[in-house]
XYZ file of N, CA, C and O in Angstrom:
580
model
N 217.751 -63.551 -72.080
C 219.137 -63.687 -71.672
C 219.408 -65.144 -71.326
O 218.584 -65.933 -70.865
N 220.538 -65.357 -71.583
C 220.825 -67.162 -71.587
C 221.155 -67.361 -70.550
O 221.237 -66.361 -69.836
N 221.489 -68.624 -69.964
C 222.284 -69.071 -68.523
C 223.838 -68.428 -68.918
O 224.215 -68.599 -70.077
N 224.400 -67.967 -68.321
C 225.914 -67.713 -68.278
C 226.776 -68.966 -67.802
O 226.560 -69.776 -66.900
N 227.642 -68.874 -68.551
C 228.765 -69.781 -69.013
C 229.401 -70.332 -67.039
O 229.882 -69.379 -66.427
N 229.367 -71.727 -66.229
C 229.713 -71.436 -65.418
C 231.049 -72.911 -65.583
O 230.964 -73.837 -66.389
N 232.248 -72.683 -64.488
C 232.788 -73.395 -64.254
C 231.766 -75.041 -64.043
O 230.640 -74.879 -63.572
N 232.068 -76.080 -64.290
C 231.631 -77.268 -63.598
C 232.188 -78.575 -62.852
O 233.002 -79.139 -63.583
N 232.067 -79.020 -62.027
C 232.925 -79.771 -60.976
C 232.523 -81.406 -61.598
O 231.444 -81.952 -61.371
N 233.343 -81.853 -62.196
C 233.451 -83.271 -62.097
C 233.572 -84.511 -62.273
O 234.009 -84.724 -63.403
N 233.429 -85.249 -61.810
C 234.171 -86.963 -61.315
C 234.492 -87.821 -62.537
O 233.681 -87.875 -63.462
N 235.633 -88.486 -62.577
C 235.757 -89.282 -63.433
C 236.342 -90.683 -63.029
O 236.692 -90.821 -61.857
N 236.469 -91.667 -63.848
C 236.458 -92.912 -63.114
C 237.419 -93.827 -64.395
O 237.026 -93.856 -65.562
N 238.504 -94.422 -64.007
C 239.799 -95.164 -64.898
C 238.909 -96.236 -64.580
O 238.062 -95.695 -63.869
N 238.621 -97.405 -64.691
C 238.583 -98.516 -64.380
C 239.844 -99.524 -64.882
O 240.624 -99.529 -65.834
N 239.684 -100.085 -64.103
C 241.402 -100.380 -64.088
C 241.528 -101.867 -63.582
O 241.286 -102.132 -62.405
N 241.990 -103.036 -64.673
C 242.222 -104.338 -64.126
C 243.597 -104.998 -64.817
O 243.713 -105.341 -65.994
N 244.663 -105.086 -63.700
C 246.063 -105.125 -64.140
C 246.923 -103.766 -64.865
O 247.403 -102.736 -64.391
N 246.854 -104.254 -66.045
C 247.248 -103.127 -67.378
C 246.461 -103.126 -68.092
O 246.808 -103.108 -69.273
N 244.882 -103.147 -67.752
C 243.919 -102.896 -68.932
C 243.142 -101.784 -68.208
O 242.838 -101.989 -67.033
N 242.687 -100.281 -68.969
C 241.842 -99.656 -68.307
C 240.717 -99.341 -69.166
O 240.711 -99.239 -70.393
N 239.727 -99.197 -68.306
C 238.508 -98.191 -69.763
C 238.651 -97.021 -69.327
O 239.156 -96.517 -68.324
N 238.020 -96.587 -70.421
C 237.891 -94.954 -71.302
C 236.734 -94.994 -72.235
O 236.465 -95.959 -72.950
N 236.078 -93.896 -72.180
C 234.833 -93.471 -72.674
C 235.570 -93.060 -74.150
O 236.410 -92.164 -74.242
N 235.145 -93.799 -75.163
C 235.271 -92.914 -76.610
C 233.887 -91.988 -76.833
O 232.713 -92.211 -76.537
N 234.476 -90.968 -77.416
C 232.782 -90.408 -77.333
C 233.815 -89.437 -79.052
O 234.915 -89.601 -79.581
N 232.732 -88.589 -79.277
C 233.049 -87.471 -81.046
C 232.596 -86.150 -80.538
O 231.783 -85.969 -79.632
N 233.136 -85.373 -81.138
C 233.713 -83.760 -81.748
C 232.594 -84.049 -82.544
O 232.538 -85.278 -82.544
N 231.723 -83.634 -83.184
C 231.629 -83.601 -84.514
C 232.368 -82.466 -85.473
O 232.222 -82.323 -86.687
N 233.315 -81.600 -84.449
C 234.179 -80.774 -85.180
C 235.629 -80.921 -85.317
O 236.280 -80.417 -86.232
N 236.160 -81.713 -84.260
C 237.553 -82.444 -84.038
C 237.567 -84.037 -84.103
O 238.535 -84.742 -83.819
N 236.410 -84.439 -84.497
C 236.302 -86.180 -84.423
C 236.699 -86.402 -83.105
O 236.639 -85.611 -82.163
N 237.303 -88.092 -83.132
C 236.931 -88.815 -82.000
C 237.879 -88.701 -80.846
O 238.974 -88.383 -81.310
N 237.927 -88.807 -79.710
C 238.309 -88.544 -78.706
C 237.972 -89.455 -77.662
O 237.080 -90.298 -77.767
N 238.838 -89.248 -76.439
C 238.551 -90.520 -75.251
C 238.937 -89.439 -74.317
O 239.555 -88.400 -74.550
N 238.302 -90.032 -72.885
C 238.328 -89.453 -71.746
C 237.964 -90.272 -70.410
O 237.524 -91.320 -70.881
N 237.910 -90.367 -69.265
C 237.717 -91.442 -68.303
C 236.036 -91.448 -68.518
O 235.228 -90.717 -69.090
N 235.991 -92.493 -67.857
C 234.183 -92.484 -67.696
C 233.561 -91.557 -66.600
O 234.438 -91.288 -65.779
N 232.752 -91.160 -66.391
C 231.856 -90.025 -65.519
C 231.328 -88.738 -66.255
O 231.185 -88.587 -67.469
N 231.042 -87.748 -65.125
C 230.069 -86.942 -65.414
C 230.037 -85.727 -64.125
O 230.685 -85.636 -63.082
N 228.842 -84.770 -64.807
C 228.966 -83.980 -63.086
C 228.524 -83.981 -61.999
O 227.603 -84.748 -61.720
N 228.900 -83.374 -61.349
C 228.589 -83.632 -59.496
C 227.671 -82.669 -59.351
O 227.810 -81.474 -59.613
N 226.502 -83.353 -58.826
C 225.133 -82.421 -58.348
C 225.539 -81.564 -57.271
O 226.471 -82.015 -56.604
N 224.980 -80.181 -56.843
C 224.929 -80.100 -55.781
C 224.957 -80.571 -54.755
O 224.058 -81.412 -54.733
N 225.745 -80.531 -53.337
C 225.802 -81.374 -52.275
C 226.207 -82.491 -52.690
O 226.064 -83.401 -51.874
N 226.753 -82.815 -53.857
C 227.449 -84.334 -53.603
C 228.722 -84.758 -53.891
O 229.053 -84.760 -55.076
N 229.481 -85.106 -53.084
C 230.994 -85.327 -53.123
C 231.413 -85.990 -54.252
O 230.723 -86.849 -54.800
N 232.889 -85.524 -54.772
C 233.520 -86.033 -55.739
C 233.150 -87.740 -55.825
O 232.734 -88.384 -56.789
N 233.381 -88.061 -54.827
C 233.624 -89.633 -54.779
C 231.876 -90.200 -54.835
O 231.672 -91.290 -55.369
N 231.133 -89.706 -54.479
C 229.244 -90.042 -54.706
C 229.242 -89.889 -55.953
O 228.456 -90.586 -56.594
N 230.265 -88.774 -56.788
C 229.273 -88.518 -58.064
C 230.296 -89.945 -58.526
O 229.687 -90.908 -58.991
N 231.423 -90.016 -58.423
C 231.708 -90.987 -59.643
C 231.019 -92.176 -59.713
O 230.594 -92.790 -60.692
N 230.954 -92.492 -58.150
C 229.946 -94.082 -58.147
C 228.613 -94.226 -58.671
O 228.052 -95.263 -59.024
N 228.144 -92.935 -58.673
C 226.552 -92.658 -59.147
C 226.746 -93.096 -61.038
O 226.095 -93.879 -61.730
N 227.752 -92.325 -61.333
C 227.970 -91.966 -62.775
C 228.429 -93.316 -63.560
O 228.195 -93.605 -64.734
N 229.049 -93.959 -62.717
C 229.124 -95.270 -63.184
C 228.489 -96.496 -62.947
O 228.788 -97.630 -63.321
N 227.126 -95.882 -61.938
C 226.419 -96.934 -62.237
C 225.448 -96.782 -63.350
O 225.009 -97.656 -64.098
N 225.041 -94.734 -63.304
C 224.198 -94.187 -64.349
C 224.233 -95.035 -65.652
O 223.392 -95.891 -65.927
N 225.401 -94.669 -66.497
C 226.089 -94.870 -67.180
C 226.407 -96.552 -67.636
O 225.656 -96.997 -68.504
N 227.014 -97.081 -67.324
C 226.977 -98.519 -67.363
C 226.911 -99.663 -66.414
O 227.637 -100.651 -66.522
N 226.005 -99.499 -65.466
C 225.705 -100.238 -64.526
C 226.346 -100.948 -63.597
O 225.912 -102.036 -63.218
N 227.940 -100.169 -62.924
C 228.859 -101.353 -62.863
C 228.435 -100.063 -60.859
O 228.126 -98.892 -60.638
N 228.690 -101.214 -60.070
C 228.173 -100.845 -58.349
C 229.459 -100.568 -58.011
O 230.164 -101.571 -58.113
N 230.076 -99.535 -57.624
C 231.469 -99.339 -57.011
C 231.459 -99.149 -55.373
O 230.878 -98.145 -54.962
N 231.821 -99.685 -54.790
C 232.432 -99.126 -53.536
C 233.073 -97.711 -53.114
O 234.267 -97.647 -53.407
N 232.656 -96.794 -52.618
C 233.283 -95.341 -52.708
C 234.018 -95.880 -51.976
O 234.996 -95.584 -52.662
N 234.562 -96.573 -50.954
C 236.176 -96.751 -50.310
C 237.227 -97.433 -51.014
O 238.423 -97.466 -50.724
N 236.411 -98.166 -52.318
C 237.280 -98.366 -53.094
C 237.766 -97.555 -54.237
O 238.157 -98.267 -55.162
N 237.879 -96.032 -54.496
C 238.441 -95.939 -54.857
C 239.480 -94.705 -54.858
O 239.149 -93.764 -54.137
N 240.748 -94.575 -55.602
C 241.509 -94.102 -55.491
C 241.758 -92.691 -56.259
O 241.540 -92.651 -57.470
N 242.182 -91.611 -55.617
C 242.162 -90.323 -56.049
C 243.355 -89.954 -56.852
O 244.151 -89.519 -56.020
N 243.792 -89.907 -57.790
C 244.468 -90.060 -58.931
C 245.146 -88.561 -59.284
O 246.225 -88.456 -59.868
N 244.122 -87.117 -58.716
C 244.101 -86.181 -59.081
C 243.414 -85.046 -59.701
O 242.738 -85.016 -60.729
N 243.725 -84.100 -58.859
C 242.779 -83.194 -59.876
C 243.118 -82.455 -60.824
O 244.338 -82.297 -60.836
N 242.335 -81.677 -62.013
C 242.864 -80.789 -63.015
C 241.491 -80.010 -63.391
O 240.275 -80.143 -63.523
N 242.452 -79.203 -63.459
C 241.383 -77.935 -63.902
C 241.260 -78.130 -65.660
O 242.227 -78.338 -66.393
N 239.808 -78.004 -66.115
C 240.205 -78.041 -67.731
C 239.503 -77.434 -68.244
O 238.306 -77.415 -67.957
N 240.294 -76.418 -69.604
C 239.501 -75.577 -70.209
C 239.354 -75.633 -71.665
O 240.264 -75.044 -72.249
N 238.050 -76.429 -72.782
C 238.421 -77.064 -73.440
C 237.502 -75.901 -74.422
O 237.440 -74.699 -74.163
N 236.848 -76.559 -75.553
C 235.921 -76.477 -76.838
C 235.615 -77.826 -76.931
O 236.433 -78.729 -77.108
N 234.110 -77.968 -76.776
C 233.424 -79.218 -77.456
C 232.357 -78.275 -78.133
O 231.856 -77.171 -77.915
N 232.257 -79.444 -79.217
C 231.457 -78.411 -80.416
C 231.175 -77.076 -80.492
O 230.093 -76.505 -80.355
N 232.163 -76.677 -80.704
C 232.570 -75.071 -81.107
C 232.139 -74.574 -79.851
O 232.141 -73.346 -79.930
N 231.782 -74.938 -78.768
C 232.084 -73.831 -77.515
C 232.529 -73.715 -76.845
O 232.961 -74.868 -76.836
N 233.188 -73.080 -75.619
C 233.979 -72.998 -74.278
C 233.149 -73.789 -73.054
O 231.982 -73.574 -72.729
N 233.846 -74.524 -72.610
C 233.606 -75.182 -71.225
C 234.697 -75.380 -70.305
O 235.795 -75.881 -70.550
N 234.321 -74.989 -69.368
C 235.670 -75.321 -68.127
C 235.438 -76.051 -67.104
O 234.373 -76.063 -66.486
N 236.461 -76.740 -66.842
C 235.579 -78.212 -65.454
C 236.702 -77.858 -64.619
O 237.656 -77.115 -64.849
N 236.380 -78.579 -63.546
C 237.289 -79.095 -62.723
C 237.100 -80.125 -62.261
O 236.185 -80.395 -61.483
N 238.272 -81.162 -62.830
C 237.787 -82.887 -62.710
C 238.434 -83.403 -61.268
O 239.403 -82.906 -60.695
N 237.707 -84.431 -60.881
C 238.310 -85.264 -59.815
C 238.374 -86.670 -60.646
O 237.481 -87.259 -61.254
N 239.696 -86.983 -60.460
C 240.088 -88.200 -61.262
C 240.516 -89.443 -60.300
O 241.445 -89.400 -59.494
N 239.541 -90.721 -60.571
C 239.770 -91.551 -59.591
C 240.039 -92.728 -60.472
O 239.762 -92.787 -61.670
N 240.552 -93.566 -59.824
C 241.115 -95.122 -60.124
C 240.238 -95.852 -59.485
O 240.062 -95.603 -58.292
N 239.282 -97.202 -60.285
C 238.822 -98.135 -59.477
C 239.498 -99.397 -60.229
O 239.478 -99.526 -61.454
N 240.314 -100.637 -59.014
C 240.032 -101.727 -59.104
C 238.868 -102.589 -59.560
O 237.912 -102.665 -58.788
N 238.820 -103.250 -60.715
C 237.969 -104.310 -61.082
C 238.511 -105.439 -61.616
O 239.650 -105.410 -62.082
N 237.650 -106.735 -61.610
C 237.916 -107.579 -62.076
C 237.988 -107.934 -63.568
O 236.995 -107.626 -64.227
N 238.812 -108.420 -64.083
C 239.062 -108.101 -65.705
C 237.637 -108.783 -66.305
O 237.113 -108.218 -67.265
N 237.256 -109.514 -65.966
C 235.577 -109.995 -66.311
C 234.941 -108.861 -66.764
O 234.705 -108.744 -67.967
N 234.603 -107.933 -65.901
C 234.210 -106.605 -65.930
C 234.595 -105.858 -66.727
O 233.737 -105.199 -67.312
N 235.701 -105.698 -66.999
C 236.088 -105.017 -68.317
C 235.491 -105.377 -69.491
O 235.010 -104.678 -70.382
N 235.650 -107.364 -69.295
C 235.401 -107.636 -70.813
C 233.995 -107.126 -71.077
O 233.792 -106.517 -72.127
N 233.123 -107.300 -70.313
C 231.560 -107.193 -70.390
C 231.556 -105.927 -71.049
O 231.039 -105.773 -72.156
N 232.197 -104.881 -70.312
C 231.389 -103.535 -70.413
C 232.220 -103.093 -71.672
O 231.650 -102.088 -72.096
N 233.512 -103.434 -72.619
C 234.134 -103.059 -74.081
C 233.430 -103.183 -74.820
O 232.983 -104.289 -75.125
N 232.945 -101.648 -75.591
C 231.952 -101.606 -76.569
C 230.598 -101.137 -76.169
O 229.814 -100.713 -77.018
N 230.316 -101.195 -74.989
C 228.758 -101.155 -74.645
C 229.085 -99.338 -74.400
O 229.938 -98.652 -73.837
N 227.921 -99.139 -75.147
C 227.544 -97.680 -75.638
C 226.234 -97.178 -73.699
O 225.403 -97.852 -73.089
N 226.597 -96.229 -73.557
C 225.558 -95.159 -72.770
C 225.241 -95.042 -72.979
O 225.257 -94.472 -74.071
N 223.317 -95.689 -71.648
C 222.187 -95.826 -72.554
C 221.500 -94.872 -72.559
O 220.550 -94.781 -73.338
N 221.871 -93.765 -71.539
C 221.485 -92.383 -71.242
C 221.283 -91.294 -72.167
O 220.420 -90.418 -72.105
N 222.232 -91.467 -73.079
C 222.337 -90.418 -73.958
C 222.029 -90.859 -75.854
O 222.160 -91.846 -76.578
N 221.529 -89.317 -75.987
C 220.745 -89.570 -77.659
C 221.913 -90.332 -78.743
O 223.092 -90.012 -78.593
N 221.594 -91.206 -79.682
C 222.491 -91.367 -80.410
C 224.001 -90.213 -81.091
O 225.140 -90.537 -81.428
N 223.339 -88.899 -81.063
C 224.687 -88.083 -81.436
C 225.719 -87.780 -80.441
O 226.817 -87.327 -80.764
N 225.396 -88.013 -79.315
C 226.086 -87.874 -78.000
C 226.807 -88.696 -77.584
O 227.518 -88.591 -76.584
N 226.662 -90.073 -78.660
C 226.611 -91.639 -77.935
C 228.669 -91.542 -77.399
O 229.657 -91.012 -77.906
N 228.437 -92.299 -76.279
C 229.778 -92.677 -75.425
C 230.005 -93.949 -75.301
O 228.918 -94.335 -74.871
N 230.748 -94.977 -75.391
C 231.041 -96.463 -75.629
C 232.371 -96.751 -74.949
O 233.462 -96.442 -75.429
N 232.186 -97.359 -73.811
C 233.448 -97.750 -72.471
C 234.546 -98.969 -74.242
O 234.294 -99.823 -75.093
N 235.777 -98.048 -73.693
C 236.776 -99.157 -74.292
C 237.707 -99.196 -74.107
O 238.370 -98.159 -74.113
N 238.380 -100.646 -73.790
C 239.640 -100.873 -73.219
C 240.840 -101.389 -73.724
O 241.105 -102.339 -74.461
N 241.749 -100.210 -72.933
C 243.229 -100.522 -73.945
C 243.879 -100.786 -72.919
O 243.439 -100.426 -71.827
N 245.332 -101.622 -73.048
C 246.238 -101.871 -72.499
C 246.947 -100.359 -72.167
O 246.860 -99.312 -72.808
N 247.623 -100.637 -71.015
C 248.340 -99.253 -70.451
C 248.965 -98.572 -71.435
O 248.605 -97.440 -71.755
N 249.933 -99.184 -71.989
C 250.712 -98.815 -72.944
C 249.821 -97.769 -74.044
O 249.882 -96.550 -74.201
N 248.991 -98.812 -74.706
C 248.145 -98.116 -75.804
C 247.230 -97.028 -75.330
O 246.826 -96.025 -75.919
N 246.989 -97.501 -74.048
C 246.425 -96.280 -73.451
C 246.810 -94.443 -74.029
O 246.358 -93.480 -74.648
N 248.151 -95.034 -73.136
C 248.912 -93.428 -73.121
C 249.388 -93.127 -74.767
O 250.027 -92.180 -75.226
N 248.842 -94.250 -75.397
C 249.489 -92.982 -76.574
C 247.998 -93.170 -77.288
O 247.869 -93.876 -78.288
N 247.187 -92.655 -76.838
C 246.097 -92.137 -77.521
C 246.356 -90.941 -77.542
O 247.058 -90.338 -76.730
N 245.665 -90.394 -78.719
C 245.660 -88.571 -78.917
C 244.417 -88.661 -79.853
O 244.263 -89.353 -80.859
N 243.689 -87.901 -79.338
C 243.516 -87.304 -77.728
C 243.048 -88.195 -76.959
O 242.063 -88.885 -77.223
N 243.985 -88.281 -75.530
C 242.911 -88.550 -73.869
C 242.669 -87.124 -73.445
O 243.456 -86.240 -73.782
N 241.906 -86.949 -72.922
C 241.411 -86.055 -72.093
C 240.824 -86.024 -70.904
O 240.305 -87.107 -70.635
N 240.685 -85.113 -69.987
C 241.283 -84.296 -70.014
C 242.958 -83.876 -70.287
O 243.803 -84.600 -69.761
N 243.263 -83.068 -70.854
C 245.012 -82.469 -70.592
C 245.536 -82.886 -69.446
O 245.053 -82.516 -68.376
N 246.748 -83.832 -69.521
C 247.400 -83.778 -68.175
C 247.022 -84.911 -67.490
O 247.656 -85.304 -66.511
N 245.702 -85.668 -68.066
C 245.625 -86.988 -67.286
C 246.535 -88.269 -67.158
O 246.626 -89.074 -66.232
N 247.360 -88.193 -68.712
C 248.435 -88.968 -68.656
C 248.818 -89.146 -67.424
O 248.650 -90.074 -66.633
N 249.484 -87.902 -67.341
C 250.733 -87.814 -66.169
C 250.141 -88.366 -64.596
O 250.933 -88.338 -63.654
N 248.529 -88.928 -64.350
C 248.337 -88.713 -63.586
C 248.299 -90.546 -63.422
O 247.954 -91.128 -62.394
N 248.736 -91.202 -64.684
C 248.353 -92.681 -64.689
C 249.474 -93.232 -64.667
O 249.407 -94.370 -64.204
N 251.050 -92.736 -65.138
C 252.166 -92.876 -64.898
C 253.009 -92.875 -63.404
O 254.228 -93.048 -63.383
């Protein structure tokens, strides 16, 4: 008998300098390519705001301040990645950075994960931001406006 299908809790992270933010491009291999904030999930016992700082240092090495950052919103989401059902519930945060920081980390792929999985921080102007299709989660737009 398999693990059963469970809800999962978590954190995501805009990085954000002026009107430039990153976003994780990552692939469908059944819907192609797609974007979503940067992060991941929250371990047991650890607060929304621990996992995002953890996840973004996991991930691309950048040290956040948990008082720096800002709670943007939550959403419940119930999607299909590669042909299966998953449901989260995200905590969506905003961090201040210095646009330096941006430039560094555009393009640089997550070193965590196998090449078919691969995720690569990239940054668009606000504008171009919001008219990506798809951002994801559903509903995050509205949460950057």
């Amino acid at each position: 008998m398999g693990i059963p299908d469970v809800t999962r809790p978590c954190a995501f992270v805009f990085l954000r300098s002026q009107d430039r933010v990153m976003v994780s491009e990552m692939v469908d291999d059944l819907e192609g390519t797609f974007y979503r904030p940067a992060g991941g999930g929250i371990e047991f016992g650890e607060h929304s705001r621990e996992a995002a700082v953890r996840e973004m240092r996991e991930e691309f090495d950048v040290e956040l301040d948990p008082d720096d950052l800002s709670v943007l919103g939550v959403i419940e989401n119930a999607f299909e990645f590669r042909g299966r059902s998953h449901h989260e519930i995200c905590f969506v945060y905003e961090a201040r950075v210095e646009a330096s920081v941006l430039e560094q980390l555009d393009g640089t792929r997550v070193n965590e994960l196998a090449p078919v999985d691969a995720e690569i921080a990239r940054v668009f102007e606000m504008g171009d931001l919001l008219a990506l299709d798809p951002l994801y989660p559903d509903g995050v737009k509205d949460l950057l406006v």
